[in-house]
Amino acid sequence: MSETVLPWHIAQWQQLETLRESDRLPHALLLSGPEGIGKRRFARVLMRALVCESPTGEGACGNCRACHFEMEHPDLHTVTAPEGKKQIAVDQVRELVEICNKTAHSSGGRKVIQIYPADAMNNSTANALLKTLEEPSGDTVIILISDAPARLLATIRSRCRQMAFPVPERSLALDWLRVMIPDEGQCMACLDEMAGRPLAAKALFEEDGLALRRQCDEALSAWAGGQKTLGDTVELLLERDLEFLLEWLTQRFHALFRAAMAGQGAQLAAPWLQWVSRPATDISRQLDASLEMRAQVQRGVALNKRLALESFLIAWA
Ligand SMILES: [Zn+2]
C-alpha cells in the first residue's frame, strides 16, 4: 500500500472514486484551496492510483509494475515553474500538449499530468492549454492545482471540474499534527499561527518559525516604542527571507484587523495588542499593502526588499 490522502480529504477522494468506478472521471480537475493543506499530496495519490494496475480504493497498490516507478512512471507528468522562476513557460505547456496527443506508454493506460501552481501561467501560456482542456484525448487526465484560483483565466476554470479544498476541521488537523508535535501547547500554537493549515503548521514547526515570528514581533514592537531605529529594525527583519516576512505580516495584519473589528485582541500576538485601537482603515491599508507585496513576489516581481519594508513600516508609523 502506498501513500494515501490526508484524513480531511476523504470526502473529495470518495467523490472521485465514485466517478472513476463508473468511468466518469473528469479529464480536467482543478484542486483549489489555501496553501499548506495537502492538495499536492492529494494529486500525487490520485496520479499514482490512476496508473496503478490494481488500485485499492484508497490509492495505488504499491506492488505492481506501475507502482514500482512511483512518480517516475513514464505516464505521469509534472509541469511546474522551473527552478528559480515564478512562471510556467509557454514551451512547457506546448510539451504537455504534445504528450496529450500521444498514446500512453502502458497499453490501455492513462496519461496523468499535474500543473502547479496553475495560476503561474500567464495569459499566453494559459491560452496554449485551453484547446487541450477543451478537446482532451480520452486517456488523459489533467490536474491543475492552485492556491489562488481567482488568478486563473475564467476560461480555464470553466473547463475543469472544480474541487474545493478548504481549511480542515480543527480536531482532524490537531490529531494529525500531534504525531509530529507532541507538545499540545506548541501544536495548537503552530496551527493557530498558520490559520488552521496543517502542513503549513508542520513546516512552521520544523523551521522553528514560532520563535522566528516572535523575534519579528519584538523587533517591530521595539521600533514602535522608539528603542530601535527604522534602519536597525529592517536590518533585523531582513535576516528572514521575504516570503517568510510577508506571510508573517499578512497574518498579523489580518489578525489585527479582525481584532479591531471585534473590539478585542484575544487572538493577537502580545506585541500587537498596542495597535488594536488603531483605525480599521489604517489596518486594512497595511493588510492590502502586504497582500499586494506577497502577490508581487509570487508573480516573480523582483522587489527591493529593504525599500519595500521601509516604506511599509513608514506608512504604519
Ligand atoms: Zn499498483
PDB file of C-alpha atoms and ligand atoms in Angstrom:
ATOM      1  CA  MET A   1       0.000   0.000   0.000  1.00  0.00           C
ATOM      2  CA  SER A   2       1.441   3.373  -0.901  1.00  0.00           C
ATOM      3  CA  GLU A   3       0.699   6.912   0.301  1.00  0.00           C
ATOM      4  CA  THR A   4      -2.982   7.766   0.922  1.00  0.00           C
ATOM      5  CA  VAL A   5      -4.794  11.098   1.085  1.00  0.00           C
ATOM      6  CA  LEU A   6      -4.873  13.106   4.307  1.00  0.00           C
ATOM      7  CA  PRO A   7      -7.769  12.344   6.700  1.00  0.00           C
ATOM      8  CA  TRP A   8      -9.549  15.631   5.895  1.00  0.00           C
ATOM      9  CA  HIS A   9      -9.585  14.839   2.175  1.00  0.00           C
ATOM     10  CA  ILE A  10     -11.524  11.573   2.366  1.00  0.00           C
ATOM     11  CA  ALA A  11     -14.735  13.171   1.053  1.00  0.00           C
ATOM     12  CA  GLN A  12     -13.004  14.589  -2.032  1.00  0.00           C
ATOM     13  CA  TRP A  13     -11.317  11.238  -2.575  1.00  0.00           C
ATOM     14  CA  GLN A  14     -14.595   9.312  -2.340  1.00  0.00           C
ATOM     15  CA  GLN A  15     -16.182  11.685  -4.806  1.00  0.00           C
ATOM     16  CA  LEU A  16     -13.501  10.903  -7.389  1.00  0.00           C
ATOM     17  CA  GLU A  17     -13.542   7.188  -6.596  1.00  0.00           C
ATOM     18  CA  THR A  18     -17.262   7.081  -7.345  1.00  0.00           C
ATOM     19  CA  LEU A  19     -16.684   8.832 -10.658  1.00  0.00           C
ATOM     20  CA  ARG A  20     -13.749   6.586 -11.525  1.00  0.00           C
ATOM     21  CA  GLU A  21     -15.673   3.401 -10.746  1.00  0.00           C
ATOM     22  CA  SER A  22     -18.440   4.464 -13.109  1.00  0.00           C
ATOM     23  CA  ASP A  23     -15.923   5.583 -15.724  1.00  0.00           C
ATOM     24  CA  ARG A  24     -16.960   9.218 -15.464  1.00  0.00           C
ATOM     25  CA  LEU A  25     -13.696  10.649 -14.200  1.00  0.00           C
ATOM     26  CA  PRO A  26     -13.365  14.241 -15.487  1.00  0.00           C
ATOM     27  CA  HIS A  27     -10.494  14.823 -17.916  1.00  0.00           C
ATOM     28  CA  ALA A  28      -9.552  18.062 -16.189  1.00  0.00           C
ATOM     29  CA  LEU A  29      -9.632  18.743 -12.467  1.00  0.00           C
ATOM     30  CA  LEU A  30      -8.917  21.951 -10.613  1.00  0.00           C
ATOM     31  CA  LEU A  31      -7.917  21.402  -6.990  1.00  0.00           C
ATOM     32  CA  SER A  32      -8.130  24.723  -5.223  1.00  0.00           C
ATOM     33  CA  GLY A  33      -7.784  25.898  -1.657  1.00  0.00           C
ATOM     34  CA  PRO A  34      -5.312  27.610   0.638  1.00  0.00           C
ATOM     35  CA  GLU A  35      -1.658  26.691   0.587  1.00  0.00           C
ATOM     36  CA  GLY A  36      -0.449  24.201   3.192  1.00  0.00           C
ATOM     37  CA  ILE A  37      -3.395  21.803   3.458  1.00  0.00           C
ATOM     38  CA  GLY A  38      -2.198  18.919   1.265  1.00  0.00           C
ATOM     39  CA  LYS A  39      -3.553  19.489  -2.250  1.00  0.00           C
ATOM     40  CA  ARG A  40      -0.314  18.312  -3.817  1.00  0.00           C
ATOM     41  CA  ARG A  41      -0.301  15.153  -1.755  1.00  0.00           C
ATOM     42  CA  PHE A  42      -3.878  14.526  -2.897  1.00  0.00           C
ATOM     43  CA  ALA A  43      -2.816  14.975  -6.524  1.00  0.00           C
ATOM     44  CA  ARG A  44       0.147  12.636  -6.047  1.00  0.00           C
ATOM     45  CA  VAL A  45      -2.021   9.884  -4.549  1.00  0.00           C
ATOM     46  CA  LEU A  46      -4.558  10.312  -7.337  1.00  0.00           C
ATOM     47  CA  MET A  47      -1.923  10.244 -10.073  1.00  0.00           C
ATOM     48  CA  ARG A  48      -0.343   7.079  -8.763  1.00  0.00           C
ATOM     49  CA  ALA A  49      -3.739   5.412  -8.344  1.00  0.00           C
ATOM     50  CA  LEU A  50      -4.689   6.294 -11.923  1.00  0.00           C
ATOM     51  CA  VAL A  51      -1.724   4.428 -13.417  1.00  0.00           C
ATOM     52  CA  CYS A  52      -1.660   1.580 -10.854  1.00  0.00           C
ATOM     53  CA  GLU A  53      -2.642  -1.844 -12.227  1.00  0.00           C
ATOM     54  CA  SER A  54      -4.729  -2.740  -9.176  1.00  0.00           C
ATOM     55  CA  PRO A  55      -5.645   0.343  -7.143  1.00  0.00           C
ATOM     56  CA  THR A  56      -7.107  -0.409  -3.722  1.00  0.00           C
ATOM     57  CA  GLY A  57      -9.803   2.227  -3.472  1.00  0.00           C
ATOM     58  CA  GLU A  58      -7.582   4.241  -1.146  1.00  0.00           C
ATOM     59  CA  GLY A  59      -4.743   4.719  -3.588  1.00  0.00           C
ATOM     60  CA  ALA A  60      -2.135   2.806  -5.564  1.00  0.00           C
ATOM     61  CA  CYS A  61      -1.408  -0.802  -4.551  1.00  0.00           C
ATOM     62  CA  GLY A  62       2.300  -0.136  -4.113  1.00  0.00           C
ATOM     63  CA  ASN A  63       3.280  -3.533  -5.549  1.00  0.00           C
ATOM     64  CA  CYS A  64       2.524  -3.644  -9.266  1.00  0.00           C
ATOM     65  CA  ARG A  65       4.898  -2.820 -12.122  1.00  0.00           C
ATOM     66  CA  ALA A  66       3.435   0.676 -12.478  1.00  0.00           C
ATOM     67  CA  CYS A  67       3.795   1.359  -8.747  1.00  0.00           C
ATOM     68  CA  HIS A  68       7.431   0.359  -8.881  1.00  0.00           C
ATOM     69  CA  PHE A  69       8.122   3.618 -10.759  1.00  0.00           C
ATOM     70  CA  GLU A  70       6.326   5.773  -8.175  1.00  0.00           C
ATOM     71  CA  MET A  71       6.151   9.353  -9.555  1.00  0.00           C
ATOM     72  CA  GLU A  72       8.778   8.480 -12.195  1.00  0.00           C
ATOM     73  CA  HIS A  73       6.213   6.446 -14.131  1.00  0.00           C
ATOM     74  CA  PRO A  74       6.501   7.453 -17.816  1.00  0.00           C
ATOM     75  CA  ASP A  75       2.782   8.290 -17.979  1.00  0.00           C
ATOM     76  CA  LEU A  76       2.941  10.698 -15.033  1.00  0.00           C
ATOM     77  CA  HIS A  77       3.994  14.240 -15.829  1.00  0.00           C
ATOM     78  CA  THR A  78       4.520  17.325 -13.721  1.00  0.00           C
ATOM     79  CA  VAL A  79       4.519  20.852 -15.057  1.00  0.00           C
ATOM     80  CA  THR A  80       5.732  23.463 -12.613  1.00  0.00           C
ATOM     81  CA  ALA A  81       7.703  26.705 -12.757  1.00  0.00           C
ATOM     82  CA  PRO A  82      11.382  25.964 -13.474  1.00  0.00           C
ATOM     83  CA  GLU A  83      13.882  26.298 -10.614  1.00  0.00           C
ATOM     84  CA  GLY A  84      14.317  29.950  -9.683  1.00  0.00           C
ATOM     85  CA  LYS A  85      11.366  31.056 -11.863  1.00  0.00           C
ATOM     86  CA  LYS A  86       7.873  32.009 -10.776  1.00  0.00           C
ATOM     87  CA  GLN A  87       6.113  31.414 -14.076  1.00  0.00           C
ATOM     88  CA  ILE A  88       5.407  28.299 -16.119  1.00  0.00           C
ATOM     89  CA  ALA A  89       6.817  28.843 -19.611  1.00  0.00           C
ATOM     90  CA  VAL A  90       4.703  28.557 -22.733  1.00  0.00           C
ATOM     91  CA  ASP A  91       7.130  25.919 -24.082  1.00  0.00           C
ATOM     92  CA  GLN A  92       6.379  23.717 -21.091  1.00  0.00           C
ATOM     93  CA  VAL A  93       2.689  23.828 -21.936  1.00  0.00           C
ATOM     94  CA  ARG A  94       3.427  23.074 -25.598  1.00  0.00           C
ATOM     95  CA  GLU A  95       5.347  19.969 -24.496  1.00  0.00           C
ATOM     96  CA  LEU A  96       2.382  18.987 -22.370  1.00  0.00           C
ATOM     97  CA  VAL A  97       0.061  19.361 -25.360  1.00  0.00           C
ATOM     98  CA  GLU A  98       2.332  17.011 -27.326  1.00  0.00           C
ATOM     99  CA  ILE A  99       2.205  14.456 -24.525  1.00  0.00           C
ATOM    100  CA  CYS A 100      -1.586  14.657 -24.591  1.00  0.00           C
ATOM    101  CA  ASN A 101      -1.597  13.874 -28.301  1.00  0.00           C
ATOM    102  CA  LYS A 102       0.456  10.697 -27.885  1.00  0.00           C
ATOM    103  CA  THR A 103      -0.833   7.412 -26.517  1.00  0.00           C
ATOM    104  CA  ALA A 104       0.127   6.265 -23.043  1.00  0.00           C
ATOM    105  CA  HIS A 105       3.235   4.127 -22.528  1.00  0.00           C
ATOM    106  CA  SER A 106       1.273   1.417 -20.732  1.00  0.00           C
ATOM    107  CA  SER A 107      -1.104  -0.192 -23.185  1.00  0.00           C
ATOM    108  CA  GLY A 108      -4.654   0.899 -22.479  1.00  0.00           C
ATOM    109  CA  GLY A 109      -3.355   3.115 -19.701  1.00  0.00           C
ATOM    110  CA  ARG A 110      -3.818   6.756 -18.889  1.00  0.00           C
ATOM    111  CA  LYS A 111      -1.532   9.748 -19.003  1.00  0.00           C
ATOM    112  CA  VAL A 112      -1.852  11.988 -15.990  1.00  0.00           C
ATOM    113  CA  ILE A 113      -0.453  15.493 -15.871  1.00  0.00           C
ATOM    114  CA  GLN A 114      -0.342  17.813 -12.900  1.00  0.00           C
ATOM    115  CA  ILE A 115       0.198  21.548 -13.249  1.00  0.00           C
ATOM    116  CA  TYR A 116       1.089  23.638 -10.218  1.00  0.00           C
ATOM    117  CA  PRO A 117       0.784  26.357  -9.310  1.00  0.00           C
ATOM    118  CA  ALA A 118      -1.743  26.536 -12.144  1.00  0.00           C
ATOM    119  CA  ASP A 119      -2.018  30.288 -11.540  1.00  0.00           C
ATOM    120  CA  ALA A 120       1.656  30.588 -12.527  1.00  0.00           C
ATOM    121  CA  MET A 121       0.570  30.581 -16.179  1.00  0.00           C
ATOM    122  CA  ASN A 122       0.338  33.953 -17.879  1.00  0.00           C
ATOM    123  CA  ASN A 123      -2.378  34.555 -20.471  1.00  0.00           C
ATOM    124  CA  SER A 124      -0.492  33.235 -23.481  1.00  0.00           C
ATOM    125  CA  THR A 125       0.612  30.122 -21.576  1.00  0.00           C
ATOM    126  CA  ALA A 126      -2.924  29.515 -20.347  1.00  0.00           C
ATOM    127  CA  ASN A 127      -4.274  30.026 -23.856  1.00  0.00           C
ATOM    128  CA  ALA A 128      -1.870  27.386 -25.161  1.00  0.00           C
ATOM    129  CA  LEU A 129      -3.512  24.952 -22.743  1.00  0.00           C
ATOM    130  CA  LEU A 130      -7.123  25.901 -23.482  1.00  0.00           C
ATOM    131  CA  LYS A 131      -7.650  23.826 -26.595  1.00  0.00           C
ATOM    132  CA  THR A 132      -6.295  20.721 -24.880  1.00  0.00           C
ATOM    133  CA  LEU A 133      -8.644  21.273 -21.963  1.00  0.00           C
ATOM    134  CA  GLU A 134     -11.498  21.720 -24.420  1.00  0.00           C
ATOM    135  CA  GLU A 135     -10.839  18.671 -26.562  1.00  0.00           C
ATOM    136  CA  PRO A 136      -8.751  16.321 -24.462  1.00  0.00           C
ATOM    137  CA  SER A 137      -7.658  12.950 -25.715  1.00  0.00           C
ATOM    138  CA  GLY A 138      -9.732  10.322 -23.939  1.00  0.00           C
ATOM    139  CA  ASP A 139      -6.929   8.742 -21.965  1.00  0.00           C
ATOM    140  CA  THR A 140      -5.554  11.924 -20.392  1.00  0.00           C
ATOM    141  CA  VAL A 141      -6.324  13.427 -17.004  1.00  0.00           C
ATOM    142  CA  ILE A 142      -5.011  16.920 -16.300  1.00  0.00           C
ATOM    143  CA  ILE A 143      -4.880  18.052 -12.677  1.00  0.00           C
ATOM    144  CA  LEU A 144      -4.498  21.764 -12.046  1.00  0.00           C
ATOM    145  CA  ILE A 145      -3.552  22.814  -8.534  1.00  0.00           C
ATOM    146  CA  SER A 146      -3.967  26.368  -7.308  1.00  0.00           C
ATOM    147  CA  ASP A 147      -3.847  28.329  -4.052  1.00  0.00           C
ATOM    148  CA  ALA A 148      -5.293  31.337  -5.872  1.00  0.00           C
ATOM    149  CA  PRO A 149      -7.810  30.085  -8.461  1.00  0.00           C
ATOM    150  CA  ALA A 150      -9.186  33.609  -8.934  1.00  0.00           C
ATOM    151  CA  ARG A 151      -5.947  34.389 -10.750  1.00  0.00           C
ATOM    152  CA  LEU A 152      -6.679  31.712 -13.374  1.00  0.00           C
ATOM    153  CA  LEU A 153      -8.373  32.655 -16.626  1.00  0.00           C
ATOM    154  CA  ALA A 154     -12.116  32.133 -16.296  1.00  0.00           C
ATOM    155  CA  THR A 155     -11.985  30.074 -19.489  1.00  0.00           C
ATOM    156  CA  ILE A 156      -9.515  27.680 -17.837  1.00  0.00           C
ATOM    157  CA  ARG A 157     -11.600  27.388 -14.671  1.00  0.00           C
ATOM    158  CA  SER A 158     -14.792  26.703 -16.572  1.00  0.00           C
ATOM    159  CA  ARG A 159     -13.228  23.788 -18.461  1.00  0.00           C
ATOM    160  CA  CYS A 160     -12.221  21.970 -15.292  1.00  0.00           C
ATOM    161  CA  ARG A 161     -14.163  20.057 -12.713  1.00  0.00           C
ATOM    162  CA  GLN A 162     -13.503  22.296  -9.708  1.00  0.00           C
ATOM    163  CA  MET A 163     -12.864  20.686  -6.349  1.00  0.00           C
ATOM    164  CA  ALA A 164     -12.627  22.800  -3.215  1.00  0.00           C
ATOM    165  CA  PHE A 165     -10.053  22.004  -0.542  1.00  0.00           C
ATOM    166  CA  PRO A 166     -10.938  24.204   2.424  1.00  0.00           C
ATOM    167  CA  VAL A 167      -9.071  24.567   5.713  1.00  0.00           C
ATOM    168  CA  PRO A 168      -9.766  21.294   7.559  1.00  0.00           C
ATOM    169  CA  GLU A 169     -11.704  20.818  10.741  1.00  0.00           C
ATOM    170  CA  ARG A 170      -9.501  21.744  13.688  1.00  0.00           C
ATOM    171  CA  SER A 171      -9.768  18.408  15.516  1.00  0.00           C
ATOM    172  CA  LEU A 172      -8.643  16.442  12.443  1.00  0.00           C
ATOM    173  CA  ALA A 173      -5.761  18.828  11.867  1.00  0.00           C
ATOM    174  CA  LEU A 174      -4.646  18.579  15.509  1.00  0.00           C
ATOM    175  CA  ASP A 175      -4.840  14.763  15.531  1.00  0.00           C
ATOM    176  CA  TRP A 176      -2.533  14.668  12.531  1.00  0.00           C
ATOM    177  CA  LEU A 177      -0.179  17.353  13.814  1.00  0.00           C
ATOM    178  CA  ARG A 178       0.211  15.819  17.295  1.00  0.00           C
ATOM    179  CA  VAL A 179       2.154  12.895  15.858  1.00  0.00           C
ATOM    180  CA  MET A 180       4.890  15.354  14.842  1.00  0.00           C
ATOM    181  CA  ILE A 181       4.462  17.955  17.585  1.00  0.00           C
ATOM    182  CA  PRO A 182       3.847  16.064  20.842  1.00  0.00           C
ATOM    183  CA  ASP A 183       3.704  19.237  22.956  1.00  0.00           C
ATOM    184  CA  GLU A 184      -0.002  20.146  22.928  1.00  0.00           C
ATOM    185  CA  GLY A 185       0.520  23.882  23.501  1.00  0.00           C
ATOM    186  CA  GLN A 186       3.039  24.155  20.714  1.00  0.00           C
ATOM    187  CA  CYS A 187       0.890  22.030  18.444  1.00  0.00           C
ATOM    188  CA  MET A 188      -2.082  24.382  18.850  1.00  0.00           C
ATOM    189  CA  ALA A 189       0.095  27.488  18.635  1.00  0.00           C
ATOM    190  CA  CYS A 190       1.583  26.354  15.305  1.00  0.00           C
ATOM    191  CA  LEU A 191      -1.855  25.548  13.887  1.00  0.00           C
ATOM    192  CA  ASP A 192      -3.315  28.874  15.038  1.00  0.00           C
ATOM    193  CA  GLU A 193      -0.326  30.749  13.709  1.00  0.00           C
ATOM    194  CA  MET A 194      -0.929  29.264  10.264  1.00  0.00           C
ATOM    195  CA  ALA A 195      -4.702  29.831  10.367  1.00  0.00           C
ATOM    196  CA  GLY A 196      -5.571  26.149  10.651  1.00  0.00           C
ATOM    197  CA  ARG A 197      -3.482  24.895   7.717  1.00  0.00           C
ATOM    198  CA  PRO A 198      -1.857  21.677   8.993  1.00  0.00           C
ATOM    199  CA  LEU A 199       1.001  21.258   6.506  1.00  0.00           C
ATOM    200  CA  ALA A 200       1.897  24.921   6.860  1.00  0.00           C
ATOM    201  CA  ALA A 201       1.859  24.448  10.652  1.00  0.00           C
ATOM    202  CA  LYS A 202       4.169  21.448  10.339  1.00  0.00           C
ATOM    203  CA  ALA A 203       6.576  23.458   8.172  1.00  0.00           C
ATOM    204  CA  LEU A 204       6.493  26.321  10.675  1.00  0.00           C
ATOM    205  CA  PHE A 205       7.343  23.901  13.479  1.00  0.00           C
ATOM    206  CA  GLU A 206      10.200  22.354  11.508  1.00  0.00           C
ATOM    207  CA  GLU A 207      11.828  25.699  10.746  1.00  0.00           C
ATOM    208  CA  ASP A 208      11.310  26.883  14.337  1.00  0.00           C
ATOM    209  CA  GLY A 209       9.051  29.514  12.825  1.00  0.00           C
ATOM    210  CA  LEU A 210       7.137  30.327  16.010  1.00  0.00           C
ATOM    211  CA  ALA A 211      10.290  31.649  17.672  1.00  0.00           C
ATOM    212  CA  LEU A 212      11.355  33.455  14.488  1.00  0.00           C
ATOM    213  CA  ARG A 213       7.970  35.140  14.198  1.00  0.00           C
ATOM    214  CA  ARG A 214       8.166  36.224  17.828  1.00  0.00           C
ATOM    215  CA  GLN A 215      11.551  37.804  17.146  1.00  0.00           C
ATOM    216  CA  CYS A 216       9.965  39.741  14.291  1.00  0.00           C
ATOM    217  CA  ASP A 217       7.060  40.811  16.554  1.00  0.00           C
ATOM    218  CA  GLU A 218       9.518  42.028  19.170  1.00  0.00           C
ATOM    219  CA  ALA A 219      11.639  43.912  16.642  1.00  0.00           C
ATOM    220  CA  LEU A 220       8.549  45.703  15.374  1.00  0.00           C
ATOM    221  CA  SER A 221       7.426  46.478  18.895  1.00  0.00           C
ATOM    222  CA  ALA A 222      10.870  47.861  19.822  1.00  0.00           C
ATOM    223  CA  TRP A 223      10.753  50.113  16.759  1.00  0.00           C
ATOM    224  CA  ALA A 224       7.247  51.319  17.646  1.00  0.00           C
ATOM    225  CA  GLY A 225       8.411  52.029  21.212  1.00  0.00           C
ATOM    226  CA  GLY A 226      11.391  54.047  19.964  1.00  0.00           C
ATOM    227  CA  GLN A 227      14.039  51.578  21.236  1.00  0.00           C
ATOM    228  CA  LYS A 228      15.125  50.664  17.711  1.00  0.00           C
ATOM    229  CA  THR A 229      15.645  52.776  14.609  1.00  0.00           C
ATOM    230  CA  LEU A 230      13.818  52.018  11.399  1.00  0.00           C
ATOM    231  CA  GLY A 231      17.106  51.006   9.757  1.00  0.00           C
ATOM    232  CA  ASP A 232      18.030  48.571  12.560  1.00  0.00           C
ATOM    233  CA  THR A 233      14.541  47.094  12.571  1.00  0.00           C
ATOM    234  CA  VAL A 234      14.529  46.480   8.838  1.00  0.00           C
ATOM    235  CA  GLU A 235      18.050  45.059   9.086  1.00  0.00           C
ATOM    236  CA  LEU A 236      16.871  42.574  11.696  1.00  0.00           C
ATOM    237  CA  LEU A 237      13.774  41.618   9.721  1.00  0.00           C
ATOM    238  CA  LEU A 238      15.843  41.061   6.591  1.00  0.00           C
ATOM    239  CA  GLU A 239      17.628  38.194   8.323  1.00  0.00           C
ATOM    240  CA  ARG A 240      14.491  36.256   7.351  1.00  0.00           C
ATOM    241  CA  ASP A 241      13.579  35.680   3.742  1.00  0.00           C
ATOM    242  CA  LEU A 242      10.987  37.895   2.141  1.00  0.00           C
ATOM    243  CA  GLU A 243       8.332  35.203   1.736  1.00  0.00           C
ATOM    244  CA  PHE A 244       8.557  34.386   5.438  1.00  0.00           C
ATOM    245  CA  LEU A 245       8.230  38.089   6.315  1.00  0.00           C
ATOM    246  CA  LEU A 246       5.278  38.688   4.027  1.00  0.00           C
ATOM    247  CA  GLU A 247       3.446  35.626   5.307  1.00  0.00           C
ATOM    248  CA  TRP A 248       4.056  36.862   8.856  1.00  0.00           C
ATOM    249  CA  LEU A 249       2.982  40.456   8.134  1.00  0.00           C
ATOM    250  CA  THR A 250      -0.122  39.373   6.231  1.00  0.00           C
ATOM    251  CA  GLN A 251      -1.178  37.030   9.010  1.00  0.00           C
ATOM    252  CA  ARG A 252      -0.525  39.663  11.698  1.00  0.00           C
ATOM    253  CA  PHE A 253      -2.435  42.450   9.949  1.00  0.00           C
ATOM    254  CA  HIS A 254      -5.253  40.056   9.179  1.00  0.00           C
ATOM    255  CA  ALA A 255      -5.498  39.113  12.858  1.00  0.00           C
ATOM    256  CA  LEU A 256      -5.199  42.765  13.886  1.00  0.00           C
ATOM    257  CA  PHE A 257      -7.985  43.750  11.509  1.00  0.00           C
ATOM    258  CA  ARG A 258     -10.291  41.047  12.869  1.00  0.00           C
ATOM    259  CA  ALA A 259      -9.428  42.019  16.444  1.00  0.00           C
ATOM    260  CA  ALA A 260     -10.041  45.715  15.740  1.00  0.00           C
ATOM    261  CA  MET A 261     -13.431  44.956  14.188  1.00  0.00           C
ATOM    262  CA  ALA A 262     -14.400  42.730  17.119  1.00  0.00           C
ATOM    263  CA  GLY A 263     -13.033  45.233  19.634  1.00  0.00           C
ATOM    264  CA  GLN A 264     -10.904  42.633  21.413  1.00  0.00           C
ATOM    265  CA  GLY A 265      -7.450  41.184  20.938  1.00  0.00           C
ATOM    266  CA  ALA A 266      -7.671  37.685  22.423  1.00  0.00           C
ATOM    267  CA  GLN A 267      -6.191  36.094  19.296  1.00  0.00           C
ATOM    268  CA  LEU A 268      -3.349  38.566  18.859  1.00  0.00           C
ATOM    269  CA  ALA A 269       0.358  38.021  19.398  1.00  0.00           C
ATOM    270  CA  ALA A 270       1.114  40.111  22.512  1.00  0.00           C
ATOM    271  CA  PRO A 271       3.202  42.914  20.920  1.00  0.00           C
ATOM    272  CA  TRP A 272       0.328  43.636  18.531  1.00  0.00           C
ATOM    273  CA  LEU A 273      -2.176  44.439  21.279  1.00  0.00           C
ATOM    274  CA  GLN A 274      -0.844  48.014  21.352  1.00  0.00           C
ATOM    275  CA  TRP A 275      -2.314  48.580  17.871  1.00  0.00           C
ATOM    276  CA  VAL A 276      -5.768  47.134  18.369  1.00  0.00           C
ATOM    277  CA  SER A 277      -7.338  50.588  18.690  1.00  0.00           C
ATOM    278  CA  ARG A 278      -5.759  51.966  15.501  1.00  0.00           C
ATOM    279  CA  PRO A 279      -8.419  52.964  12.932  1.00  0.00           C
ATOM    280  CA  ALA A 280      -9.579  49.972  10.907  1.00  0.00           C
ATOM    281  CA  THR A 281      -8.859  51.903   7.694  1.00  0.00           C
ATOM    282  CA  ASP A 282      -5.144  52.135   8.644  1.00  0.00           C
ATOM    283  CA  ILE A 283      -5.027  48.437   9.403  1.00  0.00           C
ATOM    284  CA  SER A 284      -6.788  47.402   6.227  1.00  0.00           C
ATOM    285  CA  ARG A 285      -4.490  49.653   4.159  1.00  0.00           C
ATOM    286  CA  GLN A 286      -1.444  47.834   5.616  1.00  0.00           C
ATOM    287  CA  LEU A 287      -3.119  44.475   5.104  1.00  0.00           C
ATOM    288  CA  ASP A 288      -3.761  45.335   1.452  1.00  0.00           C
ATOM    289  CA  ALA A 289      -0.173  46.519   1.055  1.00  0.00           C
ATOM    290  CA  SER A 290       1.223  43.283   2.496  1.00  0.00           C
ATOM    291  CA  LEU A 291      -1.105  41.176   0.331  1.00  0.00           C
ATOM    292  CA  GLU A 292      -0.056  43.149  -2.723  1.00  0.00           C
ATOM    293  CA  MET A 293       3.642  42.651  -1.946  1.00  0.00           C
ATOM    294  CA  ARG A 294       3.063  38.949  -1.448  1.00  0.00           C
ATOM    295  CA  ALA A 295       1.210  38.709  -4.758  1.00  0.00           C
ATOM    296  CA  GLN A 296       4.068  40.542  -6.479  1.00  0.00           C
ATOM    297  CA  VAL A 297       6.637  38.167  -5.019  1.00  0.00           C
ATOM    298  CA  GLN A 298       4.507  35.200  -6.115  1.00  0.00           C
ATOM    299  CA  ARG A 299       4.336  36.625  -9.628  1.00  0.00           C
ATOM    300  CA  GLY A 300       8.122  36.847  -9.648  1.00  0.00           C
ATOM    301  CA  VAL A 301       8.430  40.639  -9.413  1.00  0.00           C
ATOM    302  CA  ALA A 302      11.903  41.433  -8.056  1.00  0.00           C
ATOM    303  CA  LEU A 303      11.151  43.724  -5.113  1.00  0.00           C
ATOM    304  CA  ASN A 304      13.772  45.872  -3.461  1.00  0.00           C
ATOM    305  CA  LYS A 305      13.283  44.173  -0.092  1.00  0.00           C
ATOM    306  CA  ARG A 306      14.798  46.890   2.068  1.00  0.00           C
ATOM    307  CA  LEU A 307      12.933  49.692   0.357  1.00  0.00           C
ATOM    308  CA  ALA A 308       9.655  47.779   0.348  1.00  0.00           C
ATOM    309  CA  LEU A 309       9.870  47.039   4.080  1.00  0.00           C
ATOM    310  CA  GLU A 310      10.939  50.576   4.969  1.00  0.00           C
ATOM    311  CA  SER A 311       8.054  52.131   3.050  1.00  0.00           C
ATOM    312  CA  PHE A 312       5.680  49.630   4.589  1.00  0.00           C
ATOM    313  CA  LEU A 313       6.797  50.497   8.124  1.00  0.00           C
ATOM    314  CA  ILE A 314       6.838  54.256   7.478  1.00  0.00           C
ATOM    315  CA  ALA A 315       3.234  54.015   6.297  1.00  0.00           C
ATOM    316  CA  TRP A 316       2.364  52.267   9.558  1.00  0.00           C
ATOM    317  CA  ALA A 317       4.304  54.608  11.867  1.00  0.00           C
TER     318      ALA A 317
HETATM  319 ZN    ZN B   1      -0.006  -0.615  -8.202  1.00  0.00          ZN
END
